[in-house]
Amino acid sequence: MLLSKLREALICFGAGRVTLPYPAAPREPAPGFRGKIQVDADLCFGCGGCAHVCPAGVIQVEDAAQLTRVLEFHWSRCTYCGRCEEVCPEGAIRLTSQFETATDRPQDMVIRLEVFMGPCQRCGRCFPPPTPLERMTAAGFRHGGDGGRA
Ligand code: SF4
Ligand code: SF4
């Protein structure tokens, strides 16, 4: 009995270190890892394509006013499938490598954007300014404290 335990201990010590030092030392995720979503408020023009394809219903789109569309990403429900990143025509959504997302503040789990929607003078329907430069100079754009714009 004692001998077998000693033999086991020898085998274990002989194996060397088999664990990683995380969380004592930072750990880089593997290439292609899909972590917390990040939304670039300067690129998003409020088309709602991401909300349309999101299987988990993370993204809510609401027209808060005639010219203001509000997008809320309740990413605590996110399954990290990457569909939103794939379909966004502007590349405004990116899945980062961030995986340490624990928080005790529910508001940390919501990304909120206010997007200015330029309406057509004829039909009244919203459209995005065609180029990033025109978007920056379009009347009504502003950069809020949380990166949103209205
Ligand atoms: S990664 Fe998938 S589940 Fe998460 S917000 Fe994008 S589409 Fe929705
Ligand atoms: S993040 Fe991309 S797909 Fe989603 S509303 Fe903005 S521009 Fe459209």
PDB file of C-alpha atoms and ligand atoms in Angstrom:
ATOM      1  CA  MET A   1       0.000   0.000   0.000  1.00  0.00           C
ATOM      2  CA  LEU A   2       2.647   2.477   1.081  1.00  0.00           C
ATOM      3  CA  LEU A   3       4.882   1.432  -1.799  1.00  0.00           C
ATOM      4  CA  SER A   4       2.170   1.953  -4.355  1.00  0.00           C
ATOM      5  CA  LYS A   5       1.473   5.438  -2.936  1.00  0.00           C
ATOM      6  CA  LEU A   6       5.169   6.284  -3.131  1.00  0.00           C
ATOM      7  CA  ARG A   7       5.273   5.036  -6.731  1.00  0.00           C
ATOM      8  CA  GLU A   8       2.258   7.250  -7.550  1.00  0.00           C
ATOM      9  CA  ALA A   9       3.964  10.244  -5.951  1.00  0.00           C
ATOM     10  CA  LEU A  10       7.124   9.590  -7.969  1.00  0.00           C
ATOM     11  CA  ILE A  11       5.125   9.409 -11.193  1.00  0.00           C
ATOM     12  CA  CYS A  12       3.357  12.675 -10.345  1.00  0.00           C
ATOM     13  CA  PHE A  13       6.547  14.526  -9.489  1.00  0.00           C
ATOM     14  CA  GLY A  14       8.218  13.160 -12.608  1.00  0.00           C
ATOM     15  CA  ALA A  15       5.510  14.601 -14.860  1.00  0.00           C
ATOM     16  CA  GLY A  16       6.626  18.152 -14.145  1.00  0.00           C
ATOM     17  CA  ARG A  17       4.243  21.077 -14.240  1.00  0.00           C
ATOM     18  CA  VAL A  18       1.061  20.376 -16.210  1.00  0.00           C
ATOM     19  CA  THR A  19      -1.092  23.378 -15.250  1.00  0.00           C
ATOM     20  CA  LEU A  20      -1.005  26.987 -16.412  1.00  0.00           C
ATOM     21  CA  PRO A  21      -0.314  29.818 -13.969  1.00  0.00           C
ATOM     22  CA  TYR A  22      -3.615  31.562 -14.856  1.00  0.00           C
ATOM     23  CA  PRO A  23      -5.118  33.587 -13.148  1.00  0.00           C
ATOM     24  CA  ALA A  24      -1.872  34.503 -11.386  1.00  0.00           C
ATOM     25  CA  ALA A  25      -0.457  35.343 -14.829  1.00  0.00           C
ATOM     26  CA  PRO A  26      -2.434  36.669 -17.826  1.00  0.00           C
ATOM     27  CA  ARG A  27      -3.602  34.121 -20.356  1.00  0.00           C
ATOM     28  CA  GLU A  28      -3.933  34.902 -24.062  1.00  0.00           C
ATOM     29  CA  PRO A  29      -6.868  33.109 -25.715  1.00  0.00           C
ATOM     30  CA  ALA A  30      -6.254  30.922 -28.757  1.00  0.00           C
ATOM     31  CA  PRO A  31      -6.324  32.550 -32.217  1.00  0.00           C
ATOM     32  CA  GLY A  32      -9.895  32.922 -33.461  1.00  0.00           C
ATOM     33  CA  PHE A  33     -11.331  33.032 -29.953  1.00  0.00           C
ATOM     34  CA  ARG A  34     -14.688  34.829 -29.855  1.00  0.00           C
ATOM     35  CA  GLY A  35     -15.159  36.950 -26.742  1.00  0.00           C
ATOM     36  CA  LYS A  36     -17.086  40.032 -25.710  1.00  0.00           C
ATOM     37  CA  ILE A  37     -18.619  42.027 -28.553  1.00  0.00           C
ATOM     38  CA  GLN A  38     -17.412  45.546 -29.226  1.00  0.00           C
ATOM     39  CA  VAL A  39     -19.455  48.051 -31.210  1.00  0.00           C
ATOM     40  CA  ASP A  40     -17.919  51.045 -32.958  1.00  0.00           C
ATOM     41  CA  ALA A  41     -20.427  53.886 -32.635  1.00  0.00           C
ATOM     42  CA  ASP A  42     -18.650  55.857 -35.358  1.00  0.00           C
ATOM     43  CA  LEU A  43     -19.238  53.121 -37.934  1.00  0.00           C
ATOM     44  CA  CYS A  44     -22.762  51.956 -37.064  1.00  0.00           C
ATOM     45  CA  PHE A  45     -25.510  53.591 -39.116  1.00  0.00           C
ATOM     46  CA  GLY A  46     -28.423  51.786 -37.503  1.00  0.00           C
ATOM     47  CA  CYS A  47     -29.459  49.417 -40.289  1.00  0.00           C
ATOM     48  CA  GLY A  48     -30.525  46.758 -37.776  1.00  0.00           C
ATOM     49  CA  GLY A  49     -28.939  43.906 -39.744  1.00  0.00           C
ATOM     50  CA  CYS A  50     -27.170  42.600 -36.664  1.00  0.00           C
ATOM     51  CA  ALA A  51     -30.416  42.521 -34.677  1.00  0.00           C
ATOM     52  CA  HIS A  52     -32.107  40.656 -37.523  1.00  0.00           C
ATOM     53  CA  VAL A  53     -29.628  37.766 -37.491  1.00  0.00           C
ATOM     54  CA  CYS A  54     -28.810  37.522 -33.780  1.00  0.00           C
ATOM     55  CA  PRO A  55     -30.154  34.139 -32.654  1.00  0.00           C
ATOM     56  CA  ALA A  56     -30.109  35.071 -28.978  1.00  0.00           C
ATOM     57  CA  GLY A  57     -32.095  38.303 -29.242  1.00  0.00           C
ATOM     58  CA  VAL A  58     -29.225  40.306 -27.803  1.00  0.00           C
ATOM     59  CA  ILE A  59     -29.789  43.396 -29.935  1.00  0.00           C
ATOM     60  CA  GLN A  60     -32.842  45.606 -29.533  1.00  0.00           C
ATOM     61  CA  VAL A  61     -33.573  48.369 -32.006  1.00  0.00           C
ATOM     62  CA  GLU A  62     -35.980  51.159 -31.189  1.00  0.00           C
ATOM     63  CA  ASP A  63     -36.791  54.373 -32.997  1.00  0.00           C
ATOM     64  CA  ALA A  64     -36.776  56.724 -30.030  1.00  0.00           C
ATOM     65  CA  ALA A  65     -37.549  59.773 -32.166  1.00  0.00           C
ATOM     66  CA  GLN A  66     -37.972  60.726 -35.803  1.00  0.00           C
ATOM     67  CA  LEU A  67     -34.218  61.023 -36.304  1.00  0.00           C
ATOM     68  CA  THR A  68     -32.877  58.892 -33.487  1.00  0.00           C
ATOM     69  CA  ARG A  69     -32.522  55.143 -33.487  1.00  0.00           C
ATOM     70  CA  VAL A  70     -31.435  53.456 -30.273  1.00  0.00           C
ATOM     71  CA  LEU A  71     -29.576  50.159 -30.332  1.00  0.00           C
ATOM     72  CA  GLU A  72     -29.123  48.213 -27.117  1.00  0.00           C
ATOM     73  CA  PHE A  73     -26.860  45.189 -26.958  1.00  0.00           C
ATOM     74  CA  HIS A  74     -27.821  43.093 -23.918  1.00  0.00           C
ATOM     75  CA  TRP A  75     -24.741  40.973 -24.293  1.00  0.00           C
ATOM     76  CA  SER A  76     -25.211  38.886 -21.128  1.00  0.00           C
ATOM     77  CA  ARG A  77     -27.334  36.720 -23.467  1.00  0.00           C
ATOM     78  CA  CYS A  78     -24.655  36.582 -26.168  1.00  0.00           C
ATOM     79  CA  THR A  79     -23.652  33.126 -27.363  1.00  0.00           C
ATOM     80  CA  TYR A  80     -20.581  34.478 -29.195  1.00  0.00           C
ATOM     81  CA  CYS A  81     -21.723  32.983 -32.478  1.00  0.00           C
ATOM     82  CA  GLY A  82     -20.270  35.888 -34.476  1.00  0.00           C
ATOM     83  CA  ARG A  83     -23.239  36.324 -36.834  1.00  0.00           C
ATOM     84  CA  CYS A  84     -23.534  40.048 -36.056  1.00  0.00           C
ATOM     85  CA  GLU A  85     -19.873  40.566 -36.926  1.00  0.00           C
ATOM     86  CA  GLU A  86     -20.321  38.670 -40.194  1.00  0.00           C
ATOM     87  CA  VAL A  87     -23.323  40.623 -41.438  1.00  0.00           C
ATOM     88  CA  CYS A  88     -22.488  44.171 -40.359  1.00  0.00           C
ATOM     89  CA  PRO A  89     -21.840  46.001 -43.640  1.00  0.00           C
ATOM     90  CA  GLU A  90     -19.680  48.621 -41.924  1.00  0.00           C
ATOM     91  CA  GLY A  91     -17.572  46.298 -39.787  1.00  0.00           C
ATOM     92  CA  ALA A  92     -18.921  48.088 -36.721  1.00  0.00           C
ATOM     93  CA  ILE A  93     -19.140  44.948 -34.579  1.00  0.00           C
ATOM     94  CA  ARG A  94     -16.132  42.948 -33.559  1.00  0.00           C
ATOM     95  CA  LEU A  95     -15.799  39.978 -31.248  1.00  0.00           C
ATOM     96  CA  THR A  96     -12.814  40.761 -29.080  1.00  0.00           C
ATOM     97  CA  SER A  97     -10.598  38.329 -27.196  1.00  0.00           C
ATOM     98  CA  GLN A  98     -11.935  39.605 -23.878  1.00  0.00           C
ATOM     99  CA  PHE A  99     -13.280  36.743 -21.762  1.00  0.00           C
ATOM    100  CA  GLU A 100     -12.996  38.028 -18.205  1.00  0.00           C
ATOM    101  CA  THR A 101     -16.381  39.721 -18.151  1.00  0.00           C
ATOM    102  CA  ALA A 102     -17.728  38.957 -14.681  1.00  0.00           C
ATOM    103  CA  THR A 103     -19.384  41.953 -13.047  1.00  0.00           C
ATOM    104  CA  ASP A 104     -21.876  42.697 -10.289  1.00  0.00           C
ATOM    105  CA  ARG A 105     -23.282  45.713 -12.156  1.00  0.00           C
ATOM    106  CA  PRO A 106     -26.093  44.810 -14.600  1.00  0.00           C
ATOM    107  CA  GLN A 107     -25.515  48.035 -16.547  1.00  0.00           C
ATOM    108  CA  ASP A 108     -22.064  46.754 -17.532  1.00  0.00           C
ATOM    109  CA  MET A 109     -23.812  44.101 -19.606  1.00  0.00           C
ATOM    110  CA  VAL A 110     -25.536  46.601 -21.905  1.00  0.00           C
ATOM    111  CA  ILE A 111     -23.982  48.555 -24.768  1.00  0.00           C
ATOM    112  CA  ARG A 112     -26.201  51.445 -25.859  1.00  0.00           C
ATOM    113  CA  LEU A 113     -25.877  53.453 -29.050  1.00  0.00           C
ATOM    114  CA  GLU A 114     -27.925  56.384 -30.248  1.00  0.00           C
ATOM    115  CA  VAL A 115     -27.688  56.721 -34.002  1.00  0.00           C
ATOM    116  CA  PHE A 116     -28.707  59.783 -35.959  1.00  0.00           C
ATOM    117  CA  MET A 117     -30.886  58.729 -38.871  1.00  0.00           C
ATOM    118  CA  GLY A 118     -30.848  61.127 -41.809  1.00  0.00           C
ATOM    119  CA  PRO A 119     -34.277  61.117 -43.524  1.00  0.00           C
ATOM    120  CA  CYS A 120     -34.796  61.493 -47.252  1.00  0.00           C
ATOM    121  CA  GLN A 121     -36.355  64.884 -48.001  1.00  0.00           C
ATOM    122  CA  ARG A 122     -38.792  63.268 -50.419  1.00  0.00           C
ATOM    123  CA  CYS A 123     -40.019  60.031 -48.850  1.00  0.00           C
ATOM    124  CA  GLY A 124     -39.027  60.658 -45.228  1.00  0.00           C
ATOM    125  CA  ARG A 125     -37.300  57.286 -44.903  1.00  0.00           C
ATOM    126  CA  CYS A 126     -33.964  57.118 -43.141  1.00  0.00           C
ATOM    127  CA  PHE A 127     -30.720  56.464 -44.950  1.00  0.00           C
ATOM    128  CA  PRO A 128     -27.078  56.549 -43.924  1.00  0.00           C
ATOM    129  CA  PRO A 129     -24.779  59.225 -45.390  1.00  0.00           C
ATOM    130  CA  PRO A 130     -22.790  57.409 -48.089  1.00  0.00           C
ATOM    131  CA  THR A 131     -19.217  57.929 -46.888  1.00  0.00           C
ATOM    132  CA  PRO A 132     -17.610  58.061 -43.440  1.00  0.00           C
ATOM    133  CA  LEU A 133     -16.526  61.651 -44.120  1.00  0.00           C
ATOM    134  CA  GLU A 134     -20.065  62.713 -44.959  1.00  0.00           C
ATOM    135  CA  ARG A 135     -21.280  60.917 -41.843  1.00  0.00           C
ATOM    136  CA  MET A 136     -18.869  62.912 -39.697  1.00  0.00           C
ATOM    137  CA  THR A 137     -19.972  66.212 -41.160  1.00  0.00           C
ATOM    138  CA  ALA A 138     -23.709  65.466 -41.297  1.00  0.00           C
ATOM    139  CA  ALA A 139     -25.760  67.814 -39.156  1.00  0.00           C
ATOM    140  CA  GLY A 140     -27.037  66.158 -36.033  1.00  0.00           C
ATOM    141  CA  PHE A 141     -24.065  63.906 -35.318  1.00  0.00           C
ATOM    142  CA  ARG A 142     -22.568  64.206 -31.899  1.00  0.00           C
ATOM    143  CA  HIS A 143     -20.321  62.070 -29.754  1.00  0.00           C
ATOM    144  CA  GLY A 144     -21.787  61.328 -26.347  1.00  0.00           C
ATOM    145  CA  GLY A 145     -20.029  60.303 -23.138  1.00  0.00           C
ATOM    146  CA  ASP A 146     -20.450  56.584 -23.809  1.00  0.00           C
ATOM    147  CA  GLY A 147     -19.428  56.830 -27.438  1.00  0.00           C
ATOM    148  CA  GLY A 148     -23.022  57.028 -28.668  1.00  0.00           C
ATOM    149  CA  ARG A 149     -24.283  59.635 -31.027  1.00  0.00           C
ATOM    150  CA  ALA A 150     -27.627  61.160 -31.749  1.00  0.00           C
TER     151      ALA A 150
HETATM  152  S1  SF4 B   1     -22.251  37.092 -31.310  1.00  0.00           S
HETATM  153 FE1  SF4 B   1     -24.163  36.035 -31.901  1.00  0.00          FE
HETATM  154  S2  SF4 B   1     -25.399  36.001 -30.020  1.00  0.00           S
HETATM  155 FE2  SF4 B   1     -23.769  37.512 -29.685  1.00  0.00          FE
HETATM  156  S3  SF4 B   1     -24.698  39.501 -30.287  1.00  0.00           S
HETATM  157 FE3  SF4 B   1     -23.651  38.661 -32.104  1.00  0.00          FE
HETATM  158  S4  SF4 B   1     -25.227  37.519 -33.250  1.00  0.00           S
HETATM  159 FE4  SF4 B   1     -25.993  37.845 -31.137  1.00  0.00          FE
HETATM  160  S1  SF4 B   2     -23.793  47.404 -35.907  1.00  0.00           S
HETATM  161 FE1  SF4 B   2     -23.656  47.099 -38.144  1.00  0.00          FE
HETATM  162  S2  SF4 B   2     -25.344  45.667 -38.654  1.00  0.00           S
HETATM  163 FE2  SF4 B   2     -25.757  46.496 -36.578  1.00  0.00          FE
HETATM  164  S3  SF4 B   2     -27.102  48.278 -36.922  1.00  0.00           S
HETATM  165 FE3  SF4 B   2     -24.971  49.050 -36.864  1.00  0.00          FE
HETATM  166  S4  SF4 B   2     -24.306  49.072 -39.023  1.00  0.00           S
HETATM  167 FE4  SF4 B   2     -26.139  47.760 -38.935  1.00  0.00          FE
END
